[in-house]
Coordinates of C-alpha atoms in Angstrom, one line a residue:
X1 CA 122.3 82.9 101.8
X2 CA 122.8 84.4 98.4
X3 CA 123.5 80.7 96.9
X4 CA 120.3 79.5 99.1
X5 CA 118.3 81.9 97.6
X6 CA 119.6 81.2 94.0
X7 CA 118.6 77.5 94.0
X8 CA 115.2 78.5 95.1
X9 CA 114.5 81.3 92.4
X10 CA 116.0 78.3 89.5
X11 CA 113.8 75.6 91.1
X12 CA 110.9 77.9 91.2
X13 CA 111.8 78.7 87.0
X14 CA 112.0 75.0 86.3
X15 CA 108.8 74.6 87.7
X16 CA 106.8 77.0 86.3
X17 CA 108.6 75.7 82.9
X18 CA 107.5 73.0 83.8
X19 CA 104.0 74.0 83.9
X20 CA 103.7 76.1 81.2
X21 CA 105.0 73.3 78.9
X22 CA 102.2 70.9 80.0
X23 CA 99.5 73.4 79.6
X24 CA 101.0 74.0 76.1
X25 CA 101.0 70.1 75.6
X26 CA 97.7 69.4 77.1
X27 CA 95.5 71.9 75.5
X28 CA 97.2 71.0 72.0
X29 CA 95.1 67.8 72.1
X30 CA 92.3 66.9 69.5
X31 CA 89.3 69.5 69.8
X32 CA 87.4 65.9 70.0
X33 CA 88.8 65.3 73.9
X34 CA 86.5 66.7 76.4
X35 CA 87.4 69.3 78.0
X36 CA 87.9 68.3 81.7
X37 CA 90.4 65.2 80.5
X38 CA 92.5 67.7 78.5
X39 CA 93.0 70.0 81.5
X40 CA 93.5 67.0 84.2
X41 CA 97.0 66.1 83.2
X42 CA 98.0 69.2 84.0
X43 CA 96.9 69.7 87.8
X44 CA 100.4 67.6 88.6
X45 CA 102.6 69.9 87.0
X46 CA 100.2 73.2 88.2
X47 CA 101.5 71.3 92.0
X48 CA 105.0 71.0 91.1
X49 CA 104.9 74.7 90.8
X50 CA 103.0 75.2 93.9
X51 CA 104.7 73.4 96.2
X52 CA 107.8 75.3 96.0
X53 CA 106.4 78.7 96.6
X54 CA 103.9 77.8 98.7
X55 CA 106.0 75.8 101.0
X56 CA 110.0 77.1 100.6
X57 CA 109.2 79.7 102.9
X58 CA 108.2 77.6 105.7
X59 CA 110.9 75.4 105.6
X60 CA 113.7 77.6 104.9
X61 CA 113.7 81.0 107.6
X62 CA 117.2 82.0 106.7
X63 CA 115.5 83.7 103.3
X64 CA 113.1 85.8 105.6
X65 CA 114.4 88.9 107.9
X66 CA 113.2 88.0 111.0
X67 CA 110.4 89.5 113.2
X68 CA 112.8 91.8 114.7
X69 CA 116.2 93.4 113.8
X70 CA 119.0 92.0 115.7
X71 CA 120.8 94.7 117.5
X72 CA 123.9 94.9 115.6
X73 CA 121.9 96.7 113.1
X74 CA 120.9 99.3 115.5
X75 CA 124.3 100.6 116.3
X76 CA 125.1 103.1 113.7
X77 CA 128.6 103.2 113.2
X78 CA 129.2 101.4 110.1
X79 CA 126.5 103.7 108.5
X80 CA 129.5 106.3 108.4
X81 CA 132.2 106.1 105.9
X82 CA 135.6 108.2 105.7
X83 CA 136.6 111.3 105.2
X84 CA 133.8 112.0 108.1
X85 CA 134.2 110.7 111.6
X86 CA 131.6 111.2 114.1
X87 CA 129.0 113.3 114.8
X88 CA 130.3 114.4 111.0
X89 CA 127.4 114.0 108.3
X90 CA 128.6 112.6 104.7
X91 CA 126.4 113.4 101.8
X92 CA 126.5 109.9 100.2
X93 CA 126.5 111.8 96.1
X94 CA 129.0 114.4 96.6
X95 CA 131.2 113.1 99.8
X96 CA 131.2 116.5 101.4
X97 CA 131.0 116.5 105.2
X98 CA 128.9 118.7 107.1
X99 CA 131.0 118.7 110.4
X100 CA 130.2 119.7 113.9
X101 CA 126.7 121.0 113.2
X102 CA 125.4 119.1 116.2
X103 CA 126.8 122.0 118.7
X104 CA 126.7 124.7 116.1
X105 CA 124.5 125.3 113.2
X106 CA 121.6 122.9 114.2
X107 CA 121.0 124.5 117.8
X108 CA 121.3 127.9 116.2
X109 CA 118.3 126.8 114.0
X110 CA 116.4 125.0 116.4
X111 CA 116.8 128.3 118.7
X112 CA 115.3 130.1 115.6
X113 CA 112.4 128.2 115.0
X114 CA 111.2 126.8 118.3
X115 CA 111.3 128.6 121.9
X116 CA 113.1 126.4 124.3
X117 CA 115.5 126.3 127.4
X118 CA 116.1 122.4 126.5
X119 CA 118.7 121.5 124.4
X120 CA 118.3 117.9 124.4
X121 CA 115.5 115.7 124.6
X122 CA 113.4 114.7 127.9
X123 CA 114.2 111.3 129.9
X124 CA 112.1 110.0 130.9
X125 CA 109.9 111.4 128.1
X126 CA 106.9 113.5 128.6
X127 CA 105.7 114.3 124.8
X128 CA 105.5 111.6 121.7
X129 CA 104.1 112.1 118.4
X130 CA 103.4 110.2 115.3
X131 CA 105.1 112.1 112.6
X132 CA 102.7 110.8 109.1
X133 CA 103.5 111.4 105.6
X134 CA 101.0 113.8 104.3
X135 CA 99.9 112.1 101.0
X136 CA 100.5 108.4 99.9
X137 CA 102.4 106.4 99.6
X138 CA 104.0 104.9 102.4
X139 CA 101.4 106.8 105.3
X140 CA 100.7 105.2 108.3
X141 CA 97.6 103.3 108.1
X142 CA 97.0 101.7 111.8
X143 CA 98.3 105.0 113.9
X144 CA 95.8 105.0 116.3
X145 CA 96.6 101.5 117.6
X146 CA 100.2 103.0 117.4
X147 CA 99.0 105.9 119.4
X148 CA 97.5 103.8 122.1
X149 CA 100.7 101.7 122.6
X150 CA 102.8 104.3 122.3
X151 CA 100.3 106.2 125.4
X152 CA 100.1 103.2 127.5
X153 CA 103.1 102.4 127.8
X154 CA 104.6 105.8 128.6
X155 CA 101.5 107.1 130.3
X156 CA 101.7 110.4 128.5
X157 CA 99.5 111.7 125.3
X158 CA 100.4 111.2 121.7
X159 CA 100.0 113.7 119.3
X160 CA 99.4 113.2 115.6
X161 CA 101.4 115.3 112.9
X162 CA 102.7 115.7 109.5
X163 CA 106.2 115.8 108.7
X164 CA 107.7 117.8 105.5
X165 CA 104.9 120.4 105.1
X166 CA 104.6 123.9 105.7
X167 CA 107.5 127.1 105.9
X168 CA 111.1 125.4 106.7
X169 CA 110.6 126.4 110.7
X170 CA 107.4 125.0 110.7
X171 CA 109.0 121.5 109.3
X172 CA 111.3 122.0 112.3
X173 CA 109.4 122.8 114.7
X174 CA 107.5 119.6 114.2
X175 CA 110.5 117.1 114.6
X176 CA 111.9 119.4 117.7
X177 CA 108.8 119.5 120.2
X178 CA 108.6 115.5 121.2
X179 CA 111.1 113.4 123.1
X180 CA 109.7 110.2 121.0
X181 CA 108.6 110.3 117.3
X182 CA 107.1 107.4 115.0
X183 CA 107.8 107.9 111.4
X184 CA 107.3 106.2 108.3
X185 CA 109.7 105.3 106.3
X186 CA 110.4 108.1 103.4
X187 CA 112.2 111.1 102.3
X188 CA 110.5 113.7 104.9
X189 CA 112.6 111.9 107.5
X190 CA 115.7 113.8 106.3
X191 CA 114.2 116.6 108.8
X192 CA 115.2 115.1 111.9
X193 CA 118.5 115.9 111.7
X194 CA 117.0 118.8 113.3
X195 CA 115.6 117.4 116.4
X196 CA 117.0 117.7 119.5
X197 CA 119.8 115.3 120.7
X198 CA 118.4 112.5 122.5
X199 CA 115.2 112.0 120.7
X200 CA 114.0 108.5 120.2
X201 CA 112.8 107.7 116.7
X202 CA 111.4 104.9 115.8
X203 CA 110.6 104.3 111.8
X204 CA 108.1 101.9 110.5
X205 CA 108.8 100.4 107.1
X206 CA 107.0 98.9 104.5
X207 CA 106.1 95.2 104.8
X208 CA 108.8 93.4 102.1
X209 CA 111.2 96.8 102.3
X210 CA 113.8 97.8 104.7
X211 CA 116.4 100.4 104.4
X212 CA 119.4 102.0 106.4
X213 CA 119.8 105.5 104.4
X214 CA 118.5 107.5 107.6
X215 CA 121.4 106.3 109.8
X216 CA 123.9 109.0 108.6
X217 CA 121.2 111.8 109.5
X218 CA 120.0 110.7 112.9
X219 CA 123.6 109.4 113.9
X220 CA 124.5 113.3 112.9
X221 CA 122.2 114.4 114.9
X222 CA 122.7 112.1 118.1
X223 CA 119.5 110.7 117.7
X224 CA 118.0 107.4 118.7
X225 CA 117.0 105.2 116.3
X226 CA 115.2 101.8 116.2
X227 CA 113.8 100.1 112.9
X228 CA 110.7 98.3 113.0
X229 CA 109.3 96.4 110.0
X230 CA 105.9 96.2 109.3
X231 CA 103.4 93.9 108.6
X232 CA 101.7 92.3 105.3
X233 CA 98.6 95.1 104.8
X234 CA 95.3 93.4 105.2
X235 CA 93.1 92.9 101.6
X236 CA 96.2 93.4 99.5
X237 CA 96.2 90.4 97.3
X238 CA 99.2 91.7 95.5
X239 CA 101.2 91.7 98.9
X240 CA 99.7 88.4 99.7
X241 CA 101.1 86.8 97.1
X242 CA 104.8 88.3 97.5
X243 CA 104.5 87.5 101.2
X244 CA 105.6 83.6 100.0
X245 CA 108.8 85.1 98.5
X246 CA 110.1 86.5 101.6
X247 CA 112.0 90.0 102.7
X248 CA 115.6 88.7 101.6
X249 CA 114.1 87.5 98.0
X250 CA 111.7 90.3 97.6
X251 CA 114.5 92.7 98.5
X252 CA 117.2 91.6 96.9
X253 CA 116.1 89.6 93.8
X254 CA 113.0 91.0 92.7
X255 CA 113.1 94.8 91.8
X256 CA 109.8 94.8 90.7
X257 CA 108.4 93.2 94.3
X258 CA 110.5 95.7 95.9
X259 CA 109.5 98.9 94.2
X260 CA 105.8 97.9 94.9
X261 CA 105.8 97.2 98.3
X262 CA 107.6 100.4 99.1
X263 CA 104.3 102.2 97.6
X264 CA 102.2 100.2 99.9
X265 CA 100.2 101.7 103.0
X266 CA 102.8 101.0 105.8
X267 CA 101.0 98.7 109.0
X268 CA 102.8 98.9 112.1
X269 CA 103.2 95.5 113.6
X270 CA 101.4 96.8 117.0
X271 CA 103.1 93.7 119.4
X272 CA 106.7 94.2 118.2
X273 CA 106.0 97.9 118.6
X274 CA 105.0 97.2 122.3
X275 CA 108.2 94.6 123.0
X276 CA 109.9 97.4 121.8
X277 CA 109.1 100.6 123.6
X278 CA 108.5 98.3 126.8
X279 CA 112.6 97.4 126.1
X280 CA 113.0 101.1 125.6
X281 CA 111.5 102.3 128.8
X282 CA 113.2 99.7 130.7
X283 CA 116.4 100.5 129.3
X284 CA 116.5 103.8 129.6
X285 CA 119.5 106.1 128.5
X286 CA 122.0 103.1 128.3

C-alpha cells in the first residue's frame, strides 16, 4: 500500500511538472501571439495533471479507509504495550502504569462526584448523550440528526452536553450519568476513563483523520468503544479538494492535509451511525 501510494504521489509530481513547464513555455511566446493561442497548448498538459487526481481515487480503493472500520480495529488489545497488562493504563511519555484503578480509585471517585447504587452501566440502555466540545475545532456540527438516530433506535431521549468544562466532579459527572455517549474526537475524551464500566462510546472523527490514542483510556476503563469516521463537511472547498487524495494519502503522506482536516467541524456520517447502533442493539453485551 505504501509502494501504491508512492507511485501515485511521483506520477501526480511529474504531472504537475509537467504542467508547470508548459505554462512557462507557452506564455514565453512573442507578446505578438494572441492571447487565447498562447494559452491553448497548454489545456493538454493542465489534463495530464487532472486526470490523475481526479480519477486515481476511483480506480484505486485500497488508498481510501473504507466506509467503515473493520472489526479487528475495534478490539483493543494491541492498543496496550508491556510493562502493563490489562485493565492496567500506560501513560505512552513516561511508561508508568496506573494499575487496578478500574475496582479501586475510579469507583471511589465516581462515588464522590455522582450519587449512584450502579456501578456499571445499564443494558439495555436507558440514558444517551451527545458529549460536544465546547469551542471549535473539531465540535459536532449535525448532532441533532445524531440525536434523532441515536433516539430512534433506542426509543429513549438524548441529552446534549459538553465535555471538559466546569469543577473536576462536574467533568465527571457528565461522562458517568449515560449508558451511551457520542463524542468527538479530541483531548476532553481523556475523561472517560471515568465512566462507568460498560458504557458504550462511540467517537466521531474528522473527515480525512482517524486516530487510536483513546484505546488505552477506555480499554482502562472497561469501556465500549466504536470509531466512526465522518463525512467530507458540506461548502468546504478546501476539504473538497483533499477529498481526491484519500484517508490513507491525506493521513500518512500529507502533514499539512492532515493537520487541517483535524481543525475542521466534524459531520457525523448519520447512515453508518444508524448501521451501527442498529448492530449494537442487536448485539447486545456479546
Amino acid at each position: 500500500q505504501s509502494s501504491l501510494s508512492l507511485c501515485v504521489s511521483l506520477l501526480r509530481a511529474l504531472s504537475l511538472s509537467l504542467t508547470v513547464t508548459a505554462c512557462a513555455s507557452e506564455l514565453a511566446m512573442p507578446r505578438s501571439a494572441p492571447l487565447p493561442s498562447r494559452l491553448i497548448p497548454i489545456f493538454p498538459y493542465l489534463a495530464l495533471f487532472l486526470l490523475p487526481c481526479l480519477l486515481l481515487p476511483f480506480f484505486l480503493p485500497i488508498l481510501t479507509f473504507p466506509a467503515s472500520l473493520p472489526a479487528a480495529l475495534l478490539s483493543n488489545s494491541r492498543a496496550l504495550t508491556p510493562p502493563c497488562s490489562p485493565p492496567s493504563l500506560r501513560l505512552h511519555d513516561s511508561g508508568f502504569c496506573i494499575g487496578g484503578c478500574h475496582s479501586h480509585c475510579f469507583p471511589r471517585i465516581r462515588g464522590l462526584c455522582f450519587s449512584s447504587s450502579q456501578s456499571n452501566a445499564s443494558w439495555p440502555v436507558k440514558s444517551a448523550s451527545i458529549l460536544d466540545r465546547i469551542s471549535r475545532p473539531r465540535q459536532l456540527a449535525n448532532k441533532q440528526k445524531v440525536a434523532e438516530v441515536v433516539s430512534q433506535v433506542f426509543n429513549i431521549p438524548v441529552k446534549e452536553k459538553f465535555s471538559g468544562v466546569g469543577s473536576f466532579c462536574d467533568q465527571v459527572k457528565v461522562v458517568v450519568e449515560d449508558d451511551i455517549v457520542i463524542v468527538p474526537h479530541g483531548s476532553q475524551n481523556v475523561n472517560l476513563i471515568f465512566a462507568r464500566p460498560g458504557t458504550t462510546v462511540i467517537e466521531v472523527f474528522p473527515f480525512l483523520f482517524y486516530t487510536n490514542a483513546l484505546w488505552n483510556y477506555t480499554h482502562a476503563a472497561q469501556l465500549r468503544l466504536y470509531p466512526l469516521l465522518g463525512i467530507r463537511p458540506p461548502n468546504n472547498k478546501v476539504m473538497w479538494f483533499f477529498s481526491f487524495l484519500g484517508w490513507d494519502f491525506c493521513y500518512n503522506n500529507f502533514r499539512w492535509c492532515k493537520n487541517f482536516s483535524r481543525q475542521q467541524l466534524i459531520y457525523a456520517d448519520v447512515k453508518e451511525l444508524e448501521r451501527l447502533l442498529l448492530r449494537i442493539h442487536s448485539d447486545g453485551r456479546a
